[in-house]
Tab-separated table of C-alpha atoms in Angstrom:
chain	number	residue	atom	x	y	z
F	1160	MET	CA	11.403	-4.072	-18.339
F	1161	PRO	CA	11.718	-0.593	-19.670
F	1162	GLY	CA	11.068	2.067	-16.936
F	1163	VAL	CA	11.071	0.137	-13.870
F	1164	ARG	CA	14.905	-1.195	-13.613
F	1165	HIS	CA	16.326	1.411	-11.494
F	1166	PRO	CA	16.424	1.966	-7.798
F	1167	VAL	CA	13.018	2.455	-6.287
F	1168	ARG	CA	12.105	3.075	-2.573
F	1169	VAL	CA	9.219	1.386	-1.266
F	1170	ILE	CA	7.946	2.757	1.902
F	1171	ALA	CA	4.415	1.299	3.850
F	1172	VAL	CA	2.732	4.031	5.639
F	1173	THR	CA	1.201	2.179	8.588
F	1174	SER	CA	-0.477	2.371	11.862
F	1175	GLY	CA	-1.806	0.200	14.575
F	1176	LYS	CA	-5.129	1.718	14.260
F	1177	GLY	CA	-7.340	4.337	12.349
F	1178	GLY	CA	-7.944	7.658	12.954
F	1179	VAL	CA	-3.968	8.635	13.463
F	1180	GLY	CA	-3.723	10.408	10.188
F	1181	LYS	CA	-2.095	8.002	8.433
F	1182	SER	CA	-3.316	8.699	4.468
F	1183	THR	CA	-2.579	11.984	5.217
F	1184	VAL	CA	0.862	11.638	6.041
F	1185	ALA	CA	1.424	9.471	2.917
F	1186	VAL	CA	-0.013	12.261	0.751
F	1187	ASN	CA	1.764	15.112	2.468
F	1188	LEU	CA	5.014	13.266	2.435
F	1189	ALA	CA	4.362	12.701	-1.371
F	1190	ALA	CA	4.195	16.208	-1.900
F	1191	ALA	CA	7.158	17.416	0.225
F	1192	LEU	CA	9.437	14.241	-1.704
F	1193	ALA	CA	8.390	15.895	-5.043
F	1194	GLU	CA	9.539	19.163	-4.393
F	1195	LEU	CA	12.615	17.798	-3.682
F	1196	GLY	CA	12.523	16.539	-7.486
F	1197	GLN	CA	11.599	13.091	-6.442
F	1198	ARG	CA	9.355	11.094	-8.670
F	1199	VAL	CA	6.811	9.659	-6.494
F	1200	LEU	CA	3.825	6.910	-6.831
F	1201	VAL	CA	1.144	6.647	-3.868
F	1202	LEU	CA	-0.748	3.489	-4.101
F	1203	ASP	CA	-4.137	3.581	-1.853
F	1204	ALA	CA	-3.968	0.220	-0.641
F	1205	ASP	CA	-6.753	0.698	1.938
F	1206	PHE	CA	-8.742	-1.075	-0.200
F	1207	GLY	CA	-12.396	-0.434	-0.411
F	1208	ARG	CA	-12.058	3.085	1.392
F	1209	ALA	CA	-9.979	5.490	-1.126
F	1210	ASP	CA	-9.158	8.016	1.264
F	1211	VAL	CA	-6.540	9.368	-0.804
F	1212	ASN	CA	-9.330	10.170	-3.176
F	1213	VAL	CA	-11.096	12.147	-0.594
F	1214	LEU	CA	-8.143	13.889	0.521
F	1215	LEU	CA	-7.001	15.135	-3.078
F	1216	GLY	CA	-10.304	15.597	-4.366
F	1217	LEU	CA	-9.598	12.901	-7.118
F	1218	ALA	CA	-12.251	11.463	-9.077
F	1219	PRO	CA	-10.631	9.219	-10.999
F	1220	ARG	CA	-11.892	7.082	-14.247
F	1221	TRP	CA	-10.136	3.704	-13.254
F	1222	ASN	CA	-8.964	2.403	-10.006
F	1223	VAL	CA	-7.322	-0.850	-8.503
F	1224	TRP	CA	-10.670	-2.607	-8.842
F	1225	ASN	CA	-10.780	-2.197	-12.484
F	1226	VAL	CA	-7.106	-2.968	-12.726
F	1227	ILE	CA	-7.899	-6.451	-10.870
F	1228	ARG	CA	-10.985	-7.277	-12.993
F	1229	GLY	CA	-9.030	-6.739	-16.117
F	1230	GLU	CA	-10.679	-3.473	-17.275
F	1231	CYS	CA	-7.466	-1.412	-17.442
F	1232	GLY	CA	-3.913	-1.575	-17.230
F	1233	LEU	CA	-2.094	-0.072	-14.119
F	1234	ASN	CA	-0.763	2.527	-16.468
F	1235	ASP	CA	-4.506	3.637	-17.391
F	1236	ALA	CA	-5.168	3.793	-13.268
F	1237	VAL	CA	-2.050	6.099	-12.593
F	1238	VAL	CA	-3.439	9.674	-11.894
F	1239	GLU	CA	-1.694	12.920	-11.641
F	1240	ALA	CA	-2.275	14.547	-8.073
F	1241	PRO	CA	-2.102	18.114	-7.421
F	1242	GLY	CA	1.363	18.747	-6.028
F	1243	GLY	CA	3.383	16.914	-8.505
F	1244	PHE	CA	3.218	13.032	-7.560
F	1245	ALA	CA	1.048	10.492	-9.300
F	1246	VAL	CA	-1.672	7.939	-7.503
F	1247	VAL	CA	-3.102	4.416	-7.871
F	1248	PRO	CA	-6.322	5.207	-6.462
F	1249	ALA	CA	-8.592	2.393	-4.477
F	1250	ALA	CA	-12.021	1.906	-5.262
F	1251	ALA	CA	-14.692	3.455	-2.659
F	1252	GLY	CA	-17.410	1.403	-1.713
F	1253	VAL	CA	-16.319	-1.615	-3.089
F	1254	GLN	CA	-16.925	-4.306	-0.535
F	1255	ALA	CA	-15.063	-7.240	-2.226
F	1256	MET	CA	-11.692	-4.514	-2.227
F	1257	ALA	CA	-11.563	-4.999	1.369
F	1258	GLU	CA	-11.708	-9.014	1.075
F	1259	LEU	CA	-8.989	-9.738	-1.818
F	1260	THR	CA	-7.884	-13.199	-2.115
F	1261	ALA	CA	-4.105	-14.111	-2.115
F	1262	THR	CA	-4.676	-14.442	-6.372
F	1263	GLU	CA	-6.373	-11.174	-6.414
F	1264	GLN	CA	-3.579	-9.096	-4.509
F	1265	ALA	CA	-0.959	-10.899	-6.318
F	1266	GLY	CA	-2.677	-9.890	-9.640
F	1267	LEU	CA	-2.440	-6.649	-8.505
F	1268	ILE	CA	1.232	-6.383	-7.312
F	1269	ARG	CA	2.063	-8.377	-11.026
F	1270	ALA	CA	0.768	-5.274	-12.479
F	1271	PHE	CA	3.544	-3.228	-11.030
F	1272	SER	CA	5.578	-4.690	-13.375
F	1273	THR	CA	3.998	-3.166	-16.415
F	1274	LEU	CA	4.394	0.322	-15.516
F	1275	SER	CA	5.976	2.479	-18.161
F	1276	ARG	CA	7.170	5.301	-16.345
F	1277	PRO	CA	9.753	5.373	-13.752
F	1278	PHE	CA	9.734	6.321	-10.094
F	1279	ASP	CA	12.056	7.070	-7.542
F	1280	VAL	CA	9.713	6.321	-4.533
F	1281	LEU	CA	6.911	4.164	-3.863
F	1282	ILE	CA	4.275	5.182	-0.861
F	1283	VAL	CA	1.937	2.189	-0.224
F	1284	ASP	CA	-0.581	3.729	2.252
F	1285	THR	CA	-1.562	0.878	3.703
F	1286	ALA	CA	-5.212	-0.056	5.648
F	1287	SER	CA	-4.863	0.307	9.361
F	1288	GLY	CA	-4.533	-2.607	12.130
F	1289	ILE	CA	-3.710	-5.817	11.016
F	1290	ALA	CA	-5.565	-6.992	8.232
F	1291	ALA	CA	-3.822	-9.679	5.965
F	1292	SER	CA	-2.991	-6.869	3.364
F	1293	VAL	CA	-0.990	-4.634	5.904
F	1294	ILE	CA	1.260	-7.448	6.440
F	1295	ASN	CA	1.707	-8.469	2.751
F	1296	PHE	CA	2.528	-4.827	1.864
F	1297	ALA	CA	4.750	-4.442	4.885
F	1298	LYS	CA	6.633	-7.372	4.359
F	1299	ALA	CA	7.201	-6.211	0.511
F	1300	ALA	CA	8.448	-2.992	1.387
F	1301	GLN	CA	11.698	-2.011	2.347
F	1302	ASP	CA	10.886	0.723	4.727
F	1303	LEU	CA	7.715	0.586	7.559
F	1304	LEU	CA	6.772	4.387	8.295
F	1305	MET	CA	4.697	3.824	11.316
F	1306	VAL	CA	2.377	7.050	12.421
F	1307	VAL	CA	1.370	7.382	15.806
F	1308	LEU	CA	-0.426	9.317	18.280
F	1309	ASP	CA	0.511	10.457	21.741
F	1310	GLU	CA	-3.017	8.929	23.253
F	1311	PRO	CA	-2.908	5.207	25.222
F	1312	ALA	CA	-5.189	3.472	22.269
F	1313	SER	CA	-2.608	4.145	19.636
F	1314	ILE	CA	0.437	3.631	21.447
F	1315	ALA	CA	-1.005	0.143	22.848
F	1316	ASN	CA	-1.981	-0.559	19.031
F	1317	ALA	CA	1.248	0.573	17.492
F	1318	CYS	CA	3.120	-1.785	19.998
F	1319	THR	CA	0.800	-4.853	19.245
F	1320	LEU	CA	0.870	-4.283	15.404
F	1321	MET	CA	5.077	-4.181	15.969
F	1322	LYS	CA	4.785	-7.421	17.801
F	1323	LEU	CA	3.002	-8.836	15.142
F	1324	PHE	CA	5.240	-7.942	12.691
F	1325	SER	CA	8.575	-8.851	14.386
F	1326	ARG	CA	7.391	-12.064	15.895
F	1327	GLY	CA	5.075	-13.347	13.146
F	1328	HIS	CA	7.080	-12.169	10.016
F	1329	TYR	CA	10.372	-10.806	11.324
F	1330	LEU	CA	10.101	-7.284	10.443
F	1331	CYS	CA	12.402	-5.499	13.122
F	1332	GLN	CA	13.004	-2.104	12.030
F	1333	PHE	CA	10.471	0.708	12.230
F	1334	HIS	CA	10.486	4.554	11.461
F	1335	ILE	CA	8.709	6.234	13.987
F	1336	LEU	CA	6.731	9.690	12.947
F	1337	ALA	CA	4.878	11.459	15.986
F	1338	ASN	CA	1.504	12.826	14.402
F	1339	MET	CA	-0.474	15.742	15.712
F	1340	THR	CA	2.186	16.687	18.468
F	1341	HIS	CA	2.457	19.982	20.705
F	1342	GLY	CA	6.059	21.496	21.667
F	1343	ALA	CA	8.335	18.305	22.455
F	1344	GLN	CA	5.326	15.652	23.025
F	1345	GLY	CA	6.752	13.932	19.611
F	1346	VAL	CA	10.138	13.146	21.587
F	1347	ALA	CA	8.369	12.200	24.624
F	1348	LEU	CA	5.970	9.702	22.985
F	1349	TYR	CA	9.135	8.125	21.173
F	1350	LYS	CA	10.567	7.424	24.593
F	1351	LYS	CA	7.415	5.925	25.915
F	1352	LEU	CA	7.762	3.562	22.705
F	1353	LEU	CA	11.174	2.546	23.394
F	1354	ARG	CA	10.425	1.679	26.589
F	1355	LEU	CA	7.838	-0.329	26.113
F	1356	THR	CA	9.502	-2.140	23.048
F	1357	ASP	CA	12.291	-2.576	25.205
F	1358	ARG	CA	10.470	-4.915	27.809
F	1359	SER	CA	9.158	-7.472	25.392
F	1360	LEU	CA	10.275	-7.232	21.555
F	1361	ASP	CA	13.317	-7.130	19.807
F	1362	VAL	CA	13.052	-4.436	17.338
F	1363	SER	CA	14.632	-1.363	16.264
F	1364	LEU	CA	13.040	2.112	16.418
F	1365	ASP	CA	14.098	4.996	14.480
F	1366	TYR	CA	12.623	8.558	15.494
F	1367	LEU	CA	11.584	10.235	12.196
F	1368	GLY	CA	10.301	13.509	13.886
F	1369	ALA	CA	6.700	15.103	14.478
F	1370	ILE	CA	4.131	16.633	12.717
F	1371	PRO	CA	2.529	19.440	14.774
F	1372	SER	CA	-0.887	19.916	14.980
F	1373	ASP	CA	-1.617	22.880	12.975
F	1374	THR	CA	-4.685	24.502	11.708
F	1375	PHE	CA	-3.478	24.913	8.313
F	1376	LEU	CA	-3.285	21.372	7.968
F	1377	ARG	CA	-7.034	21.144	8.969
F	1378	ARG	CA	-7.623	24.169	6.190
F	1379	SER	CA	-5.617	21.781	3.687
F	1380	LEU	CA	-8.099	19.005	4.412
F	1381	GLN	CA	-10.868	21.051	3.699
F	1382	LYS	CA	-9.499	22.289	0.217
F	1383	GLN	CA	-8.439	18.846	-0.521
F	1384	GLN	CA	-5.117	19.747	-1.033
F	1385	SER	CA	-2.046	18.701	0.529
F	1386	VAL	CA	-0.599	21.270	3.221
F	1387	VAL	CA	2.455	21.384	1.480
F	1388	GLN	CA	1.245	22.697	-1.556
F	1389	ALA	CA	-1.693	24.843	0.509
F	1390	TYR	CA	0.132	26.187	2.865
F	1391	PRO	CA	3.832	25.803	2.114
F	1392	ASN	CA	5.008	27.992	5.010
F	1393	SER	CA	2.734	26.394	7.542
F	1394	LYS	CA	4.423	24.681	10.878
F	1395	SER	CA	2.978	21.355	9.647
F	1396	ALA	CA	4.298	21.858	5.589
F	1397	ARG	CA	7.585	22.539	7.171
F	1398	ALA	CA	7.523	19.452	9.092
F	1399	TYR	CA	6.922	17.288	6.134
F	1400	LYS	CA	9.733	19.480	4.194
F	1401	GLU	CA	12.244	18.196	7.007
F	1402	LEU	CA	10.680	14.438	6.820
F	1403	ALA	CA	11.214	14.386	3.278
F	1404	GLN	CA	14.631	15.988	3.399
F	1405	LYS	CA	15.601	12.727	5.953
F	1406	VAL	CA	13.594	10.135	3.572
F	1407	ALA	CA	15.336	11.519	0.553
F	1408	ALA	CA	19.113	11.165	2.051
F	1409	TRP	CA	18.337	7.352	3.124
F	1410	PRO	CA	20.773	4.974	0.958
F	1411	LEU	CA	19.608	4.248	-2.231
F	1412	PRO	CA	18.411	0.440	-2.302
F	1413	GLN	CA	20.938	-1.988	-4.111
F	1414	GLY	CA	20.255	-4.929	-6.274
F	1415	ALA	CA	16.983	-6.864	-6.280
F	1416	ARG	CA	15.759	-4.843	-3.738
F	1417	GLY	CA	16.557	-1.456	-5.269
F	1418	HIS	CA	13.630	-2.208	-8.392
F	1419	LEU	CA	10.086	-2.419	-8.246
F	1420	GLU	CA	10.206	-5.908	-9.400
F	1421	PHE	CA	11.585	-6.453	-5.281
F	1422	PHE	CA	8.190	-5.115	-4.425
F	1423	VAL	CA	6.085	-7.373	-6.897
F	1424	GLU	CA	8.349	-10.538	-6.727
F	1425	ARG	CA	8.200	-10.576	-2.531
F	1426	LEU	CA	4.311	-10.706	-2.807
F	1427	ILE	CA	4.123	-13.086	-5.646
F	1428	GLU	CA	6.560	-15.250	-4.009
F	1429	ARG	CA	4.300	-15.178	-0.871
F	1430	ASP	CA	1.369	-16.414	-2.702
F	1431	GLU	CA	2.982	-18.943	-4.753
F	1432	ARG	CA	4.045	-20.691	-1.564
F	1433	ARG	CA	0.511	-20.185	-0.259
F	1434	GLU	CA	-1.005	-21.965	-3.059
F	1435	VAL	CA	1.791	-24.626	-2.868
F	1436	LEU	CA	1.125	-25.333	1.031
F	1437	ALA	CA	-2.803	-25.460	0.088
């Protein structure tokens, strides 16, 4: 299909619990990658909350709920965000979006095969926790970016999610990003996770780095902009740019895993197997 048959990296940004800044990470990583010349699409897959809309001050005419209901195509729902990347927005306050059936999820993912413009990176901002949609998007992505805070609840929930992914779904490789850190807190957090996972889980953890706690990040949230765009010289913006450099240096996906069709087909196959078993 025109426009999508080229290597595309699909990154699922997830976390074990809410309140760790997962959506802020997704938005700022997208902005930093766009600065590097990457064509980036963010899918707000935290269905029913539309956090990306709020973070960026978007008021889209169409969203994924309209796509699922057949009121518009996916191309119609894609909006340009400040910072040079595109967004597929979620639907705020629509309870049904938080309870999509397997068929509805598959219908949304199939819509990706109709995209008429090329992208280099698809960032999927998942819901928090262990909802079915989180697992489905994680299984379809090539890379899992786990956002963690240095606090007991966040660490415990991250370990629980990795246990679920690895034992139930054979997802064993995780990129760890420490968020809202001070000094060398990020490395210390990563070592805690290593000690905990080494005891009981067969997983591989890659330390991506840390995003420092920064007053400019809070100001950017108030301005409804990415900190990369609003305060490009701030500590947090520089950290996001370093993060983007690391992600951009990852080897390009090859073969079927290198196309958006792979992302589409992985979810479609999952739903077709479920329908056959039913």
